[in-house]
Short mmCIF file of C-alpha atoms and ligand atoms in Angstrom, two decimals:
data_model
loop_
_atom_site.label_atom_id
_atom_site.label_comp_id
_atom_site.label_asym_id
_atom_site.label_seq_id
_atom_site.Cartn_x
_atom_site.Cartn_y
_atom_site.Cartn_z
CA UNK A 1 123.32 138.23 91.15
CA UNK A 2 122.64 138.74 94.86
CA UNK A 3 123.27 135.74 97.05
CA UNK A 4 121.89 135.45 100.57
CA UNK A 5 123.43 133.40 103.31
CA UNK A 6 120.89 131.05 104.94
CA UNK A 7 120.78 130.66 108.71
CA UNK A 8 123.22 128.01 109.86
CA UNK A 9 120.43 125.81 111.22
CA UNK A 10 118.88 125.42 107.77
CA UNK A 11 122.01 125.58 105.61
CA UNK A 12 122.35 121.81 105.31
CA UNK A 13 118.61 121.23 104.92
CA UNK A 14 117.70 119.12 101.91
CA UNK A 15 114.26 119.22 100.25
CA UNK A 16 111.75 116.72 101.61
CA UNK A 17 111.96 113.46 99.60
CA UNK A 18 108.44 113.79 98.20
CA UNK A 19 109.05 117.40 97.11
CA UNK A 20 111.91 116.16 94.89
CA UNK A 21 109.92 113.13 93.70
CA UNK A 22 106.96 115.35 92.75
CA UNK A 23 109.24 117.29 90.39
CA UNK A 24 110.58 114.13 88.78
CA UNK A 25 107.05 112.80 88.28
CA UNK A 26 105.87 116.09 86.74
CA UNK A 27 108.70 115.81 84.21
CA UNK A 28 107.78 112.22 83.35
CA UNK A 29 104.13 113.18 82.95
CA UNK A 30 105.13 116.12 80.73
CA UNK A 31 106.83 113.49 78.55
CA UNK A 32 103.55 111.54 78.39
CA UNK A 33 104.60 108.78 80.77
CA UNK A 34 101.52 107.33 82.46
CA UNK A 35 102.74 107.41 86.07
CA UNK A 36 100.92 105.47 88.79
CA UNK A 37 101.84 106.77 92.22
CA UNK A 38 101.91 104.26 95.03
CA UNK A 39 104.56 106.22 96.91
CA UNK A 40 103.05 108.97 99.07
CA UNK A 41 100.54 108.27 101.86
CA UNK A 42 97.87 110.63 100.59
CA UNK A 43 94.36 109.09 100.64
CA UNK A 44 92.70 109.14 97.20
CA UNK A 45 89.16 108.78 98.58
CA UNK A 46 87.12 111.80 99.75
CA UNK A 47 85.63 112.27 103.22
CA UNK A 48 81.94 111.45 103.71
CA UNK A 49 79.46 113.86 102.08
CA UNK A 50 78.11 115.15 105.39
CA UNK A 51 81.58 116.52 106.22
CA UNK A 52 81.94 118.31 102.88
CA UNK A 53 78.37 119.64 103.15
CA UNK A 54 79.22 121.10 106.56
CA UNK A 55 82.31 122.84 105.15
CA UNK A 56 80.30 124.26 102.29
CA UNK A 57 77.41 125.49 104.46
CA UNK A 58 79.79 127.11 106.96
CA UNK A 59 81.79 128.78 104.20
CA UNK A 60 78.58 130.38 102.91
CA UNK A 61 77.98 132.08 106.25
CA UNK A 62 79.03 135.72 106.45
CA UNK A 63 80.44 135.45 109.96
CA UNK A 64 82.97 132.62 109.47
CA UNK A 65 85.67 134.46 107.52
CA UNK A 66 87.43 136.39 110.27
CA UNK A 67 90.43 135.19 112.22
CA UNK A 68 89.58 132.13 114.25
CA UNK A 69 90.54 132.19 117.96
CA UNK A 70 94.08 131.11 118.86
CA UNK A 71 94.10 127.45 119.76
CA UNK A 72 91.17 126.76 117.41
CA UNK A 73 87.51 126.93 118.35
CA UNK A 74 86.36 125.56 121.72
CA UNK A 75 83.93 123.40 119.69
CA UNK A 76 86.81 121.69 117.86
CA UNK A 77 88.72 121.00 121.09
CA UNK A 78 85.52 119.63 122.60
CA UNK A 79 85.04 117.40 119.53
CA UNK A 80 88.57 116.03 119.95
CA UNK A 81 87.71 115.34 123.59
CA UNK A 82 84.49 113.57 122.59
CA UNK A 83 86.31 111.55 119.93
CA UNK A 84 88.93 110.37 122.46
CA UNK A 85 86.18 109.41 124.89
CA UNK A 86 84.07 107.56 122.29
CA UNK A 87 86.91 105.90 120.43
CA UNK A 88 89.40 105.11 123.24
CA UNK A 89 87.52 105.75 126.49
CA UNK A 90 90.17 108.37 127.32
CA UNK A 91 89.17 111.49 129.28
CA UNK A 92 90.72 114.80 128.26
CA UNK A 93 90.28 118.38 129.39
CA UNK A 94 89.55 120.34 126.18
CA UNK A 95 91.14 123.54 127.49
CA UNK A 96 94.40 122.26 128.92
CA UNK A 97 95.04 118.89 127.27
CA UNK A 98 94.11 119.46 123.60
CA UNK A 99 96.09 121.40 121.00
CA UNK A 100 94.57 122.17 117.60
CA UNK A 101 97.13 121.53 114.85
CA UNK A 102 97.51 122.48 111.21
CA UNK A 103 97.97 118.80 110.40
CA UNK A 104 100.02 116.72 112.79
CA UNK A 105 103.27 117.42 110.85
CA UNK A 106 103.15 121.01 112.10
CA UNK A 107 102.80 119.83 115.69
CA UNK A 108 105.60 117.28 115.42
CA UNK A 109 107.93 119.92 114.07
CA UNK A 110 106.97 122.52 116.66
CA UNK A 111 107.27 120.07 119.55
CA UNK A 112 110.97 119.75 118.75
CA UNK A 113 111.31 123.54 118.68
CA UNK A 114 109.74 124.02 122.12
CA UNK A 115 111.69 121.29 123.89
CA UNK A 116 115.08 120.97 122.26
CA UNK A 117 118.22 123.04 122.65
CA UNK A 118 121.38 122.55 120.61
CA UNK A 119 123.16 119.43 121.85
CA UNK A 120 120.03 117.82 123.31
CA UNK A 121 119.23 114.22 122.44
CA UNK A 122 116.12 112.61 120.97
CA UNK A 123 115.28 108.90 120.51
CA UNK A 124 113.84 108.21 117.07
CA UNK A 125 112.56 105.02 115.46
CA UNK A 126 114.53 103.94 112.39
CA UNK A 127 112.90 103.50 109.93
CA UNK A 128 110.63 106.37 110.86
CA UNK A 129 108.68 109.37 109.63
CA UNK A 130 111.42 111.81 108.54
CA UNK A 131 110.10 114.83 110.47
CA UNK A 132 111.19 113.40 113.85
CA UNK A 133 114.79 113.69 112.72
CA UNK A 134 114.62 116.86 110.63
CA UNK A 135 112.77 118.82 113.32
CA UNK A 136 115.43 117.84 115.87
CA UNK A 137 118.20 118.78 113.43
CA UNK A 138 116.71 122.25 112.91
CA UNK A 139 116.63 122.71 116.68
CA UNK A 140 120.33 121.71 116.76
CA UNK A 141 119.60 118.48 118.64
CA UNK A 142 121.13 115.05 118.07
CA UNK A 143 119.21 111.86 117.39
CA UNK A 144 119.75 108.31 118.65
CA UNK A 145 118.27 105.63 116.42
CA UNK A 146 116.07 102.88 117.84
CA UNK A 147 116.17 100.17 115.13
CA UNK A 148 112.83 98.73 114.06
CA UNK A 149 113.55 95.30 112.66
CA UNK A 150 111.44 92.42 111.48
CA UNK A 151 112.82 90.23 114.31
CA UNK A 152 111.50 92.72 116.91
CA UNK A 153 108.10 93.06 115.27
CA UNK A 154 109.22 96.59 114.27
CA UNK A 155 109.10 97.68 117.94
CA UNK A 156 112.10 99.40 119.54
CA UNK A 157 114.08 97.29 121.99
CA UNK A 158 114.00 99.58 125.01
CA UNK A 159 116.40 97.33 126.94
CA UNK A 160 119.05 97.92 124.29
CA UNK A 161 119.14 101.70 124.84
CA UNK A 162 122.30 102.49 126.82
CA UNK A 163 121.74 104.05 130.24
CA UNK A 164 123.66 107.27 129.45
CA UNK A 165 121.62 107.75 126.26
CA UNK A 166 118.35 107.21 128.13
CA UNK A 167 119.43 109.68 130.82
CA UNK A 168 120.29 112.35 128.25
CA UNK A 169 117.27 111.90 125.97
CA UNK A 170 114.44 114.46 126.16
CA UNK A 171 111.94 113.01 123.70
CA UNK A 172 111.19 109.46 122.55
CA UNK A 173 109.23 109.32 119.29
CA UNK A 174 106.91 106.36 118.80
CA UNK A 175 104.44 105.80 115.99
CA UNK A 176 101.83 103.00 115.99
CA UNK A 177 100.22 101.89 113.75
CA UNK A 178 103.56 102.51 112.12
CA UNK A 179 104.68 104.31 109.03
CA UNK A 180 106.47 102.85 107.09
CA UNK A 181 106.30 99.28 108.43
CA UNK A 182 102.55 98.90 109.07
CA UNK A 183 103.41 97.32 112.45
CA UNK A 184 101.22 97.77 115.52
CA UNK A 185 101.97 97.99 119.24
CA UNK A 186 100.08 96.47 122.17
CA UNK A 187 99.04 98.25 125.33
CA UNK A 188 101.66 96.11 127.12
CA UNK A 189 104.39 97.61 124.98
CA UNK A 190 103.00 101.11 125.58
CA UNK A 191 103.04 100.45 129.32
CA UNK A 192 106.67 99.38 129.17
CA UNK A 193 107.61 102.48 127.18
CA UNK A 194 105.79 104.70 129.67
CA UNK A 195 107.69 103.11 132.60
CA UNK A 196 110.92 103.72 130.70
CA UNK A 197 110.00 107.36 130.04
CA UNK A 198 109.06 107.93 133.65
CA UNK A 199 112.31 106.42 134.90
CA UNK A 200 114.42 108.61 132.61
CA UNK A 201 112.32 111.79 132.62
CA UNK A 202 111.59 111.58 128.89
CA UNK A 203 108.53 112.88 127.03
CA UNK A 204 107.00 110.27 124.73
CA UNK A 205 105.65 111.86 121.57
CA UNK A 206 103.33 109.20 120.24
CA UNK A 207 102.35 109.83 116.65
CA UNK A 208 99.09 107.99 115.94
CA UNK A 209 97.56 109.25 112.68
CA UNK A 210 96.73 105.71 111.48
CA UNK A 211 94.82 104.56 114.57
CA UNK A 212 91.55 104.45 112.63
CA UNK A 213 92.80 102.46 109.67
CA UNK A 214 92.75 98.87 110.88
CA UNK A 215 92.08 95.54 109.18
CA UNK A 216 90.77 92.06 109.95
CA UNK A 217 88.98 93.22 113.11
CA UNK A 218 92.09 94.73 114.73
CA UNK A 219 91.44 97.95 116.74
CA UNK A 220 94.48 100.13 117.45
CA UNK A 221 94.76 101.53 120.98
CA UNK A 222 95.70 105.07 122.02
CA UNK A 223 98.76 105.30 124.23
CA UNK A 224 96.66 107.42 126.58
CA UNK A 225 94.66 104.30 127.48
CA UNK A 226 97.53 103.33 129.79
CA UNK A 227 96.64 104.64 133.28
CA UNK A 228 98.78 107.66 134.15
CA UNK A 229 100.03 108.03 130.56
CA UNK A 230 99.39 111.77 130.54
CA UNK A 231 102.31 112.25 132.95
CA UNK A 232 104.77 111.49 130.16
CA UNK A 233 102.86 111.28 126.85
CA UNK A 234 101.75 113.77 124.23
CA UNK A 235 99.84 111.94 121.50
CA UNK A 236 99.53 113.33 118.00
CA UNK A 237 96.59 112.49 115.82
CA UNK A 238 95.15 113.78 112.60
CA UNK A 239 92.11 113.84 110.36
CA UNK A 240 94.36 113.43 107.31
CA UNK A 241 94.28 109.65 107.08
CA UNK A 242 91.57 108.82 109.61
CA UNK A 243 88.91 110.78 107.68
CA UNK A 244 90.50 111.13 104.20
CA UNK A 245 91.13 114.83 104.89
CA UNK A 246 94.88 115.18 104.23
CA UNK A 247 94.57 118.44 102.30
CA UNK A 248 92.48 120.07 105.01
CA UNK A 249 95.46 120.19 107.39
CA UNK A 250 93.62 119.36 110.56
CA UNK A 251 95.20 117.58 113.49
CA UNK A 252 95.56 117.48 117.25
CA UNK A 253 98.00 116.89 120.07
CA UNK A 254 96.54 115.57 123.31
CA UNK A 255 97.81 114.50 126.70
CA UNK A 256 100.42 116.12 128.93
CA UNK A 257 99.01 119.51 129.95
CA UNK A 258 102.34 121.25 130.52
CA UNK A 259 103.60 120.44 127.03
CA UNK A 260 100.19 121.11 125.46
CA UNK A 261 100.18 124.59 126.96
CA UNK A 262 103.76 125.28 125.90
CA UNK A 263 102.87 124.25 122.36
CA UNK A 264 99.74 126.40 122.38
CA UNK A 265 101.67 129.46 123.56
CA UNK A 266 104.42 128.90 120.97
CA UNK A 267 101.83 128.57 118.23
CA UNK A 268 100.22 131.93 119.09
CA UNK A 269 103.47 133.50 117.81
CA UNK A 270 103.54 131.41 114.65
CA UNK A 271 100.09 130.76 113.21
CA UNK A 272 96.57 132.05 113.59
CA UNK A 273 94.60 128.81 113.59
CA UNK A 274 92.42 127.63 110.69
CA UNK A 275 89.62 128.82 108.48
CA UNK A 276 86.71 128.32 110.87
CA UNK A 277 84.53 126.23 108.46
CA UNK A 278 87.36 123.67 108.30
CA UNK A 279 87.27 123.33 112.08
CA UNK A 280 83.49 123.08 112.11
CA UNK A 281 83.54 120.39 109.43
CA UNK A 282 86.26 118.69 111.51
CA UNK A 283 83.80 118.65 114.42
CA UNK A 284 81.29 116.91 112.14
CA UNK A 285 83.93 114.34 111.13
CA UNK A 286 85.02 113.58 114.70
CA UNK A 287 81.58 113.44 116.29
CA UNK A 288 79.27 112.43 113.42
CA UNK A 289 78.47 109.02 111.97
CA UNK A 290 81.63 106.87 111.99
CA UNK A 291 80.25 103.85 110.14
CA UNK A 292 81.55 104.97 106.71
CA UNK A 293 85.08 104.39 108.00
CA UNK A 294 84.51 100.63 108.06
CA UNK A 295 83.67 100.59 104.38
CA UNK A 296 86.69 102.78 103.65
CA UNK A 297 88.91 100.37 105.60
CA UNK A 298 87.54 97.48 103.54
CA UNK A 299 88.73 99.27 100.41
CA UNK A 300 92.23 99.62 101.88
CA UNK A 301 92.18 95.99 103.00
CA UNK A 302 91.33 94.80 99.50
CA UNK A 303 94.21 96.89 98.10
CA UNK A 304 96.54 95.58 100.80
CA UNK A 305 95.75 92.00 99.82
CA UNK A 306 96.38 92.68 96.13
CA UNK A 307 99.79 94.23 96.85
CA UNK A 308 100.88 91.64 99.42
CA UNK A 309 100.00 88.76 97.11
CA UNK A 310 101.85 90.27 94.16
CA UNK A 311 104.99 91.17 96.10
CA UNK A 312 105.18 87.74 97.70
CA UNK A 313 104.98 86.14 94.26
CA UNK A 314 107.77 88.39 93.03
CA UNK A 315 110.16 87.27 95.78
CA UNK A 316 109.84 90.19 98.21
CA UNK A 317 109.86 89.32 101.93
CA UNK A 318 107.01 90.93 103.84
CA UNK A 319 104.29 90.54 106.39
CA UNK A 320 100.61 91.41 105.98
CA UNK A 321 100.11 94.64 107.96
CA UNK A 322 97.13 94.76 110.37
CA UNK A 323 96.80 98.56 110.11
CA UNK A 324 97.89 101.82 108.37
CA UNK A 325 98.13 102.31 104.61
CA UNK A 326 101.55 100.93 103.82
CA UNK A 327 103.21 97.75 102.65
CA UNK A 328 106.81 97.45 103.81
CA UNK A 329 108.75 94.83 101.90
CA UNK A 330 112.32 93.61 101.73
CA UNK A 331 113.55 93.57 98.15
CA UNK A 332 114.48 90.26 96.48
CA UNK A 333 118.04 89.03 97.05
CA UNK A 334 119.37 89.79 93.61
CA UNK A 335 118.85 93.53 94.10
CA UNK A 336 121.11 95.28 96.55
CA UNK A 337 119.92 98.85 96.44
CA UNK A 338 116.30 99.93 96.77
CA UNK A 339 116.95 103.44 95.39
CA UNK A 340 118.19 102.14 92.06
CA UNK A 341 115.43 99.51 92.00
CA UNK A 342 112.72 102.16 92.57
CA UNK A 343 114.32 104.46 89.98
CA UNK A 344 114.47 101.70 87.38
CA UNK A 345 110.87 100.69 88.08
CA UNK A 346 109.69 104.31 87.80
CA UNK A 347 111.56 104.98 84.58
CA UNK A 348 110.76 101.66 82.90
CA UNK A 349 107.18 101.05 84.10
CA UNK A 350 105.89 104.42 85.32
CA UNK A 351 105.15 102.98 88.78
CA UNK A 352 106.38 105.21 91.59
CA UNK A 353 107.37 103.42 94.81
CA UNK A 354 109.21 104.84 97.84
CA UNK A 355 112.70 103.52 98.59
CA UNK A 356 112.99 102.42 102.23
CA UNK A 357 116.17 104.41 102.80
CA UNK A 358 114.05 107.58 102.89
CA UNK A 359 112.95 106.42 106.36
CA UNK A 360 116.43 105.80 107.71
CA UNK A 361 119.39 103.46 107.80
CA UNK A 362 117.28 100.44 108.76
CA UNK A 363 115.05 101.04 105.77
CA UNK A 364 117.91 99.99 103.53
CA UNK A 365 116.87 97.07 101.33
CA UNK A 366 113.16 97.80 101.73
CA UNK A 367 110.48 99.52 99.70
CA UNK A 368 107.26 101.14 100.87
CA UNK A 369 104.03 101.00 98.89
CA UNK A 370 101.12 103.25 99.79
CA UNK A 371 97.51 102.08 99.48
CA UNK A 372 96.18 105.61 98.87
CA UNK A 373 95.57 105.05 95.15
CA UNK A 374 92.46 103.82 93.31
CA UNK A 375 92.14 100.02 93.46
CA UNK A 376 92.09 99.82 89.68
CA UNK A 377 95.41 101.67 89.47
CA UNK A 378 96.93 99.53 92.20
CA UNK A 379 95.94 96.51 90.11
CA UNK A 380 97.52 98.06 87.02
CA UNK A 381 100.67 98.93 88.97
CA UNK A 382 100.96 95.35 90.24
CA UNK A 383 100.54 94.04 86.69
CA UNK A 384 103.29 96.36 85.46
CA UNK A 385 105.59 95.22 88.29
CA UNK A 386 104.87 91.56 87.52
CA UNK A 387 105.68 92.08 83.83
CA UNK A 388 108.84 94.02 84.68
CA UNK A 389 110.19 91.45 87.14
CA UNK A 390 109.39 88.64 84.72
CA UNK A 391 111.28 90.47 82.00
CA UNK A 392 114.23 90.96 84.36
CA UNK A 393 114.04 87.33 85.46
CA UNK A 394 112.74 87.24 89.01
CA UNK A 395 113.32 84.01 91.00
CA UNK A 396 109.70 82.96 90.54
CA UNK A 397 109.40 83.66 86.82
C1 PLP B 401 103.64 108.89 110.87
C2 PLP B 401 103.10 110.17 110.34
N1 PLP B 401 102.99 111.21 111.16
C3 PLP B 401 102.50 112.37 110.73
C4 PLP B 401 102.11 112.55 109.43
C5 PLP B 401 101.61 113.89 109.00
O1 PLP B 401 100.27 113.90 108.79
P1 PLP B 401 99.43 115.24 108.73
O2 PLP B 401 100.37 116.38 108.89
O3 PLP B 401 98.76 115.23 107.42
O4 PLP B 401 98.48 115.15 109.87
C6 PLP B 401 102.24 111.50 108.53
C7 PLP B 401 101.88 111.69 107.12
O5 PLP B 401 102.14 110.91 106.26
C8 PLP B 401 102.74 110.27 109.00
O6 PLP B 401 102.87 109.22 108.20
#
């Protein structure tokens, strides 16, 4: 049997957590286990009909099936510009400050490739979205963890970053509203982070795909609302969660023009944009009627309340998140490892939950529940958890 030697930079690469979990769940389902997934952050609801209708109408046109221009259509970049103006009152230049992305994950990964050399240093939140770390590792760069703890409101303590680390760092990753903690950041915090980045010549990559999923009247800001932010910030955003379009793979990076152009140039060597009808339907999503999002957020809020109430009763320690689609909860005292807890729950109840350790060292002892599953199934999952913990003898049973 022929065996090929992988490139050194990928030789220690492990499969993405959810790729492995998907396989395990397929096996359980093949054995007739009724699995309810409240692990991955993939919205179950569809986008509004007018967006789907636009995709369909555009796909029926004869002239939309060729290669789309590099950098996406000017109409899509203009729509991103209009969205930033309408939603955040932020002005962007569609030609130099907007990058069309194949989902924001692609942009996050490629940002690391265009900025990082082996031995470079990146500041990452821990817990945090795994791609910040893996994309740095593939570029040969090192990561310095900024702990996100309950005591700090899940915000990094910038004053605790040693001077030599700050001087060496090239990128600081931030993500608010936050995955996995559901925490939010104020404009004051963003301002402080921008001052820090300016002082140490760091690019802030602010990952904001949950900015449009807010509860109880909260409205998440863009980091670009801070005056002068574009000097040091590239903000990532996406239609995946904001518009229930995760499978469409449509995102954006906006802000610092130098980095945006570098990313655009790099991408001309790697991909050839999207299927044009997807971009045109994306324009409809970004610039069309936005009122349906409020109703969608009410659905998430109802699910959030069901999960929070159940977990609190079962002895988990958690806060009610004001935004995003996740519940981040510390496991009850009598359990010391979230991986074995999640495994036992999956095998014995069919409910799939994400162990916090997937998001880093500071995720140890936590679980993450996603709200991207039908309300009825979330209710069923919570009932199964309640029965399971009662059977095991939780402190409240
Ligand atoms: C914090 C964060 N960033 C980026 C992404 C990637 O989103 P997409 O590539 O679908 O835009 C996700 C997806 O879960 C996420 O949670």
